[in-house]
Amino acid sequence: MKTFKLVSLNILEKSGEELVSKDIDFFDALIIDREEIEGARWLIEAFIPKKHYDFFNQKLEAEQELVTQVRITKESNPKATILANVRAVNEIEDHMNVILIGNMINREREQVEETLQDLIEAGYQGVSLLNKFKEKNQENLF
């Protein structure tokens, strides 16, 4: 296993016809590459403000897959995209932690677009998800 410091965490969501990037502020966060695990191998744990509790708890209860973008180690690194599910939401006094587990989307742009297209065809989002994803992440993704 390899552990890295997380420096940014965003969730991409559809809002009407727009694709919105929801910034998740945090006090501390890490990401673990669970190399020996087949399937969902990336684990994200973030200690965050309690204001995000309802958002993550709803995703947990709905077992909804999230398109997350993370920046690992330093701000100058490119964002990585991970399809993840919320596995735990825990209140800790006036704060909370959230645990996400998922798979990193291959860094080849065409494969990213194919994966998102598959999500659209599976009913996760509308066609605008793919178009806005391409538009907003043209330079930021990989």
Coordinates of N, CA and C in Angstrom, one line a residue:
M1 N 0.8 -1.2 0.0 CA 0.0 0.0 0.0 C 0.9 1.2 0.0
K2 N 0.4 2.3 -0.7 CA 1.0 3.6 -0.7 C 0.0 4.6 -0.2
T3 N 0.5 5.5 0.7 CA -0.3 6.6 1.2 C 0.2 7.9 0.8
F4 N -0.7 8.8 0.3 CA -0.4 10.1 -0.2 C -1.2 11.2 0.5
K5 N -0.7 12.4 0.7 CA -1.5 13.5 1.2 C -2.4 14.0 0.1
L6 N -3.6 14.3 0.5 CA -4.6 14.9 -0.5 C -4.5 16.4 -0.3
V7 N -4.5 17.1 -1.4 CA -4.4 18.6 -1.3 C -5.7 19.2 -1.8
S8 N -6.5 18.5 -2.6 CA -7.8 19.0 -3.0 C -8.8 17.9 -3.3
L9 N -10.0 18.1 -3.1 CA -11.1 17.1 -3.3 C -12.3 17.9 -3.9
N10 N -12.7 17.4 -5.0 CA -13.9 18.0 -5.7 C -14.8 16.9 -6.1
I11 N -16.1 17.1 -6.1 CA -17.2 16.2 -6.6 C -17.8 16.9 -7.8
L12 N -17.9 16.2 -8.9 CA -18.6 16.7 -10.1 C -20.0 16.2 -10.0
E13 N -21.0 17.2 -10.1 CA -22.4 16.8 -10.1 C -23.1 17.6 -11.2
K14 N -24.2 17.0 -11.6 CA -25.1 17.6 -12.6 C -26.1 18.5 -11.9
S15 N -26.2 19.7 -12.3 CA -27.2 20.6 -11.8 C -27.9 21.2 -13.0
G16 N -29.1 20.7 -13.3 CA -29.8 21.1 -14.5 C -29.0 20.6 -15.7
E17 N -28.7 21.5 -16.6 CA -27.8 21.2 -17.7 C -26.4 21.5 -17.5
E18 N -26.0 22.0 -16.3 CA -24.6 22.3 -16.0 C -23.9 21.2 -15.2
L19 N -22.7 21.1 -15.4 CA -21.8 20.2 -14.6 C -21.1 21.1 -13.6
V20 N -21.4 20.9 -12.3 CA -20.9 21.7 -11.3 C -19.8 21.0 -10.5
S21 N -18.7 21.7 -10.2 CA -17.6 21.1 -9.4 C -17.9 21.6 -8.0
K22 N -18.1 20.7 -7.0 CA -18.4 21.0 -5.6 C -17.1 20.8 -4.9
D23 N -16.5 21.9 -4.4 CA -15.2 21.9 -3.7 C -15.5 21.4 -2.3
I24 N -14.8 20.4 -1.8 CA -15.0 19.9 -0.4 C -13.8 20.4 0.4
D25 N -14.0 21.3 1.3 CA -12.9 21.8 2.1 C -12.7 20.8 3.2
F26 N -11.4 20.7 3.6 CA -11.1 19.7 4.7 C -10.0 20.2 5.5
F27 N -9.9 19.6 6.7 CA -8.8 20.0 7.7 C -7.6 19.1 7.3
D28 N -7.8 17.9 7.0 CA -6.8 17.0 6.7 C -7.3 15.8 5.8
A29 N -6.6 15.3 4.9 CA -7.1 14.2 4.1 C -5.9 13.4 3.5
L30 N -6.2 12.1 3.2 CA -5.2 11.3 2.6 C -5.9 10.3 1.6
I31 N -5.1 9.8 0.8 CA -5.5 8.8 -0.2 C -4.6 7.6 -0.2
I32 N -5.1 6.4 -0.2 CA -4.3 5.2 -0.1 C -4.5 4.4 -1.4
D33 N -3.4 4.0 -2.0 CA -3.5 3.1 -3.1 C -3.3 1.7 -2.5
R34 N -4.4 1.0 -2.5 CA -4.5 -0.4 -1.9 C -4.1 -1.4 -3.0
E35 N -2.8 -1.4 -3.3 CA -2.3 -2.1 -4.5 C -2.7 -3.6 -4.5
E36 N -2.8 -4.3 -3.4 CA -3.1 -5.7 -3.4 C -4.6 -6.0 -3.5
I37 N -5.5 -5.0 -3.5 CA -6.9 -5.2 -3.6 C -7.4 -5.1 -5.0
E38 N -8.1 -6.1 -5.5 CA -8.7 -6.1 -6.8 C -10.0 -5.2 -6.7
G39 N -10.4 -4.7 -7.8 CA -11.6 -3.9 -7.8 C -11.3 -2.5 -7.3
A40 N -12.2 -2.0 -6.4 CA -12.0 -0.6 -5.8 C -10.8 -0.6 -5.0
R41 N -9.8 0.1 -5.5 CA -8.5 0.0 -4.8 C -8.0 1.3 -4.2
W42 N -8.7 2.4 -4.5 CA -8.3 3.7 -3.9 C -9.2 4.1 -2.8
L43 N -8.6 4.4 -1.6 CA -9.4 4.8 -0.4 C -9.0 6.2 -0.1
I44 N -10.0 7.0 0.0 CA -9.9 8.4 0.4 C -10.5 8.6 1.7
E45 N -9.8 9.2 2.7 CA -10.3 9.6 4.0 C -10.1 11.1 4.2
A46 N -11.1 11.8 4.5 CA -11.0 13.2 4.7 C -11.7 13.6 6.0
F47 N -11.0 14.5 6.8 CA -11.6 15.0 8.0 C -12.1 16.4 7.6
I48 N -13.4 16.6 7.6 CA -14.1 17.7 7.0 C -15.1 18.4 7.9
P49 N -15.5 19.7 7.6 CA -16.5 20.3 8.4 C -17.8 19.6 8.3
K50 N -18.5 19.7 9.4 CA -19.8 19.0 9.5 C -20.9 19.5 8.6
K51 N -20.7 20.6 8.0 CA -21.6 21.2 7.0 C -21.8 20.2 5.8
H52 N -20.9 19.3 5.6 CA -21.0 18.4 4.4 C -21.7 17.1 4.8
Y53 N -22.2 17.0 6.1 CA -22.8 15.7 6.6 C -23.9 15.2 5.7
D54 N -24.9 16.1 5.5 CA -26.1 15.7 4.8 C -25.8 15.3 3.4
F55 N -24.9 16.0 2.7 CA -24.5 15.6 1.3 C -23.9 14.2 1.3
F56 N -22.9 13.9 2.1 CA -22.3 12.6 2.0 C -23.2 11.5 2.6
N57 N -24.0 11.8 3.6 CA -24.9 10.8 4.1 C -25.9 10.4 3.1
Q58 N -26.5 11.3 2.3 CA -27.4 11.0 1.3 C -26.8 10.1 0.2
K59 N -25.5 10.4 -0.2 CA -24.8 9.6 -1.2 C -24.6 8.2 -0.6
L60 N -24.3 8.1 0.7 CA -24.1 6.8 1.3 C -25.3 6.0 1.3
E61 N -26.4 6.6 1.7 CA -27.7 5.9 1.8 C -28.2 5.5 0.4
A62 N -28.0 6.3 -0.6 CA -28.4 6.0 -2.0 C -27.4 5.1 -2.7
E63 N -26.3 4.8 -2.1 CA -25.2 4.0 -2.7 C -24.9 4.6 -4.1
Q64 N -24.8 5.9 -4.2 CA -24.6 6.6 -5.4 C -23.1 6.8 -5.7
E65 N -22.7 6.4 -6.9 CA -21.3 6.6 -7.3 C -21.0 8.0 -7.6
L66 N -19.9 8.5 -7.1 CA -19.5 9.9 -7.3 C -18.3 10.0 -8.3
V67 N -18.3 11.0 -9.1 CA -17.2 11.4 -9.9 C -16.4 12.4 -9.1
T68 N -15.2 11.9 -8.6 CA -14.4 12.8 -7.7 C -13.1 13.2 -8.5
Q69 N -12.6 14.4 -8.2 CA -11.3 14.8 -8.7 C -10.5 15.1 -7.5
V70 N -9.3 14.5 -7.5 CA -8.4 14.8 -6.4 C -7.0 15.2 -6.9
R71 N -6.4 16.0 -6.1 CA -5.0 16.4 -6.3 C -4.2 15.8 -5.2
I72 N -3.1 15.1 -5.6 CA -2.3 14.4 -4.6 C -1.0 15.1 -4.4
T73 N -0.6 15.2 -3.2 CA 0.8 15.6 -2.7 C 1.0 17.1 -2.8
K74 N 0.8 17.7 -4.0 CA 1.1 19.2 -4.1 C 0.1 19.8 -5.2
E75 N -0.1 21.1 -5.0 CA -1.1 21.8 -5.8 C -0.7 21.8 -7.3
S76 N 0.6 21.7 -7.6 CA 1.0 21.7 -9.0 C 0.8 20.4 -9.8
N77 N 0.4 19.3 -9.0 CA 0.1 18.0 -9.7 C -1.2 18.1 -10.4
P78 N -1.3 17.3 -11.5 CA -2.6 17.3 -12.2 C -3.7 16.6 -11.4
K79 N -4.9 16.9 -11.7 CA -6.0 16.2 -11.0 C -6.1 14.8 -11.5
A80 N -6.6 13.9 -10.6 CA -6.9 12.5 -11.0 C -8.4 12.3 -10.7
T81 N -9.0 11.6 -11.6 CA -10.4 11.3 -11.5 C -10.7 9.9 -11.0
I82 N -11.5 9.8 -9.9 CA -11.8 8.6 -9.3 C -13.3 8.4 -9.2
L83 N -13.8 7.3 -9.7 CA -15.2 6.9 -9.5 C -15.3 6.2 -8.2
A84 N -16.0 6.8 -7.2 CA -16.0 6.3 -5.9 C -17.4 6.2 -5.2
N85 N -17.5 5.4 -4.2 CA -18.7 5.3 -3.4 C -18.3 5.7 -2.0
V86 N -19.3 6.3 -1.3 CA -19.1 6.7 0.1 C -19.3 5.4 0.9
R87 N -18.3 5.1 1.7 CA -18.4 3.9 2.5 C -18.7 4.1 4.0
A88 N -18.3 5.4 4.5 CA -18.6 5.7 5.8 C -18.7 7.2 6.0
V89 N -19.6 7.6 6.9 CA -19.7 9.0 7.3 C -19.8 9.0 8.8
N90 N -18.8 9.6 9.5 CA -18.7 9.6 11.0 C -18.7 11.0 11.5
E91 N -19.6 11.3 12.5 CA -19.5 12.5 13.2 C -18.4 12.5 14.2
I92 N -17.6 13.5 14.3 CA -16.5 13.6 15.3 C -16.6 15.0 15.9
E93 N -17.4 15.1 17.1 CA -17.6 16.3 17.8 C -18.3 17.3 16.8
D94 N -17.6 18.4 16.5 CA -18.2 19.4 15.6 C -17.8 19.3 14.2
H95 N -17.1 18.1 13.9 CA -16.6 17.9 12.5 C -17.1 16.5 12.1
M96 N -16.5 16.0 11.0 CA -16.8 14.6 10.6 C -15.7 14.1 9.7
N97 N -15.7 12.8 9.5 CA -14.8 12.2 8.5 C -15.7 11.4 7.5
V98 N -15.2 11.3 6.3 CA -15.8 10.6 5.3 C -14.8 9.7 4.6
I99 N -15.3 8.5 4.3 CA -14.4 7.5 3.6 C -15.0 7.1 2.3
L100 N -14.2 7.3 1.2 CA -14.7 7.0 -0.1 C -13.7 5.9 -0.7
I101 N -14.3 4.9 -1.4 CA -13.5 3.9 -2.1 C -13.9 3.8 -3.5
G102 N -12.9 3.8 -4.4 CA -13.2 3.7 -5.8 C -12.0 3.4 -6.7
N103 N -12.2 3.5 -8.0 CA -11.2 3.3 -9.0 C -10.8 4.5 -9.7
M104 N -9.5 4.7 -9.9 CA -9.0 5.8 -10.7 C -9.3 5.5 -12.2
I105 N -9.8 6.5 -12.9 CA -10.1 6.4 -14.3 C -8.8 6.5 -15.0
N106 N -8.6 5.6 -16.0 CA -7.3 5.6 -16.7 C -7.0 7.0 -17.3
R107 N -5.7 7.3 -17.3 CA -5.3 8.7 -17.6 C -5.4 9.0 -19.1
E108 N -5.7 8.1 -19.9 CA -5.9 8.3 -21.3 C -7.2 9.0 -21.5
R109 N -7.2 10.2 -22.1 CA -8.4 11.1 -22.3 C -9.5 10.3 -23.0
E110 N -9.2 9.5 -24.0 CA -10.2 8.8 -24.7 C -10.9 7.8 -23.8
Q111 N -10.1 7.1 -23.0 CA -10.7 6.2 -22.1 C -11.5 6.8 -21.0
V112 N -11.1 8.0 -20.6 CA -11.9 8.8 -19.6 C -13.3 9.1 -20.2
E113 N -13.3 9.6 -21.5 CA -14.5 9.9 -22.1 C -15.4 8.7 -22.4
E114 N -14.8 7.5 -22.7 CA -15.5 6.3 -22.9 C -16.2 5.9 -21.6
T115 N -15.4 6.0 -20.5 CA -16.0 5.6 -19.2 C -17.2 6.5 -18.8
L116 N -17.0 7.8 -19.0 CA -18.1 8.7 -18.7 C -19.3 8.4 -19.6
Q117 N -19.1 8.1 -20.9 CA -20.1 7.7 -21.8 C -20.9 6.5 -21.3
D118 N -20.1 5.5 -20.8 CA -20.7 4.3 -20.3 C -21.6 4.6 -19.1
L119 N -21.2 5.6 -18.2 CA -22.0 6.0 -17.1 C -23.3 6.6 -17.6
I120 N -23.2 7.4 -18.6 CA -24.4 8.1 -19.2 C -25.4 7.0 -19.7
E121 N -24.8 6.1 -20.4 CA -25.7 5.0 -21.0 C -26.3 4.1 -19.9
A122 N -25.6 4.0 -18.8 CA -26.1 3.3 -17.7 C -27.2 4.1 -16.9
G123 N -27.4 5.3 -17.2 CA -28.4 6.1 -16.6 C -27.9 7.0 -15.4
Y124 N -26.6 7.1 -15.2 CA -26.1 7.9 -14.1 C -26.3 9.4 -14.4
Q125 N -26.2 9.9 -15.6 CA -26.3 11.3 -15.9 C -26.8 11.5 -17.3
G126 N -27.0 12.7 -17.7 CA -27.4 13.0 -19.0 C -26.2 13.3 -20.0
V127 N -26.5 13.5 -21.2 CA -25.5 13.7 -22.2 C -24.7 14.9 -21.9
S128 N -25.3 15.9 -21.2 CA -24.6 17.1 -20.9 C -23.4 16.9 -19.9
L129 N -23.4 15.8 -19.2 CA -22.3 15.4 -18.3 C -21.0 15.3 -19.1
L130 N -21.1 14.5 -20.2 CA -19.9 14.3 -21.0 C -19.4 15.5 -21.6
N131 N -20.3 16.3 -22.2 CA -19.9 17.6 -22.9 C -19.3 18.6 -21.9
K132 N -19.9 18.8 -20.8 CA -19.4 19.7 -19.8 C -18.1 19.2 -19.2
F133 N -18.0 17.8 -19.0 CA -16.8 17.3 -18.4 C -15.6 17.5 -19.3
K134 N -15.8 17.4 -20.7 CA -14.8 17.7 -21.6 C -14.4 19.1 -21.6
E135 N -15.4 20.0 -21.6 CA -15.2 21.4 -21.6 C -14.5 22.0 -20.4
K136 N -14.9 21.6 -19.2 CA -14.4 22.1 -18.0 C -13.0 21.6 -17.6
N137 N -12.7 20.4 -18.1 CA -11.5 19.7 -17.7 C -10.5 19.6 -18.9
Q138 N -10.7 20.3 -19.9 CA -9.8 20.2 -21.1 C -8.3 20.3 -20.7
E139 N -8.0 21.3 -19.8 CA -6.6 21.4 -19.5 C -6.3 20.8 -18.1
N140 N -7.3 20.7 -17.2 CA -7.0 20.3 -15.8 C -6.9 18.8 -15.6
L141 N -7.4 18.0 -16.5 CA -7.6 16.6 -16.1 C -6.2 15.9 -16.0
F142 N -5.6 15.7 -17.1 CA -4.3 14.9 -17.1 C -3.3 15.5 -17.9

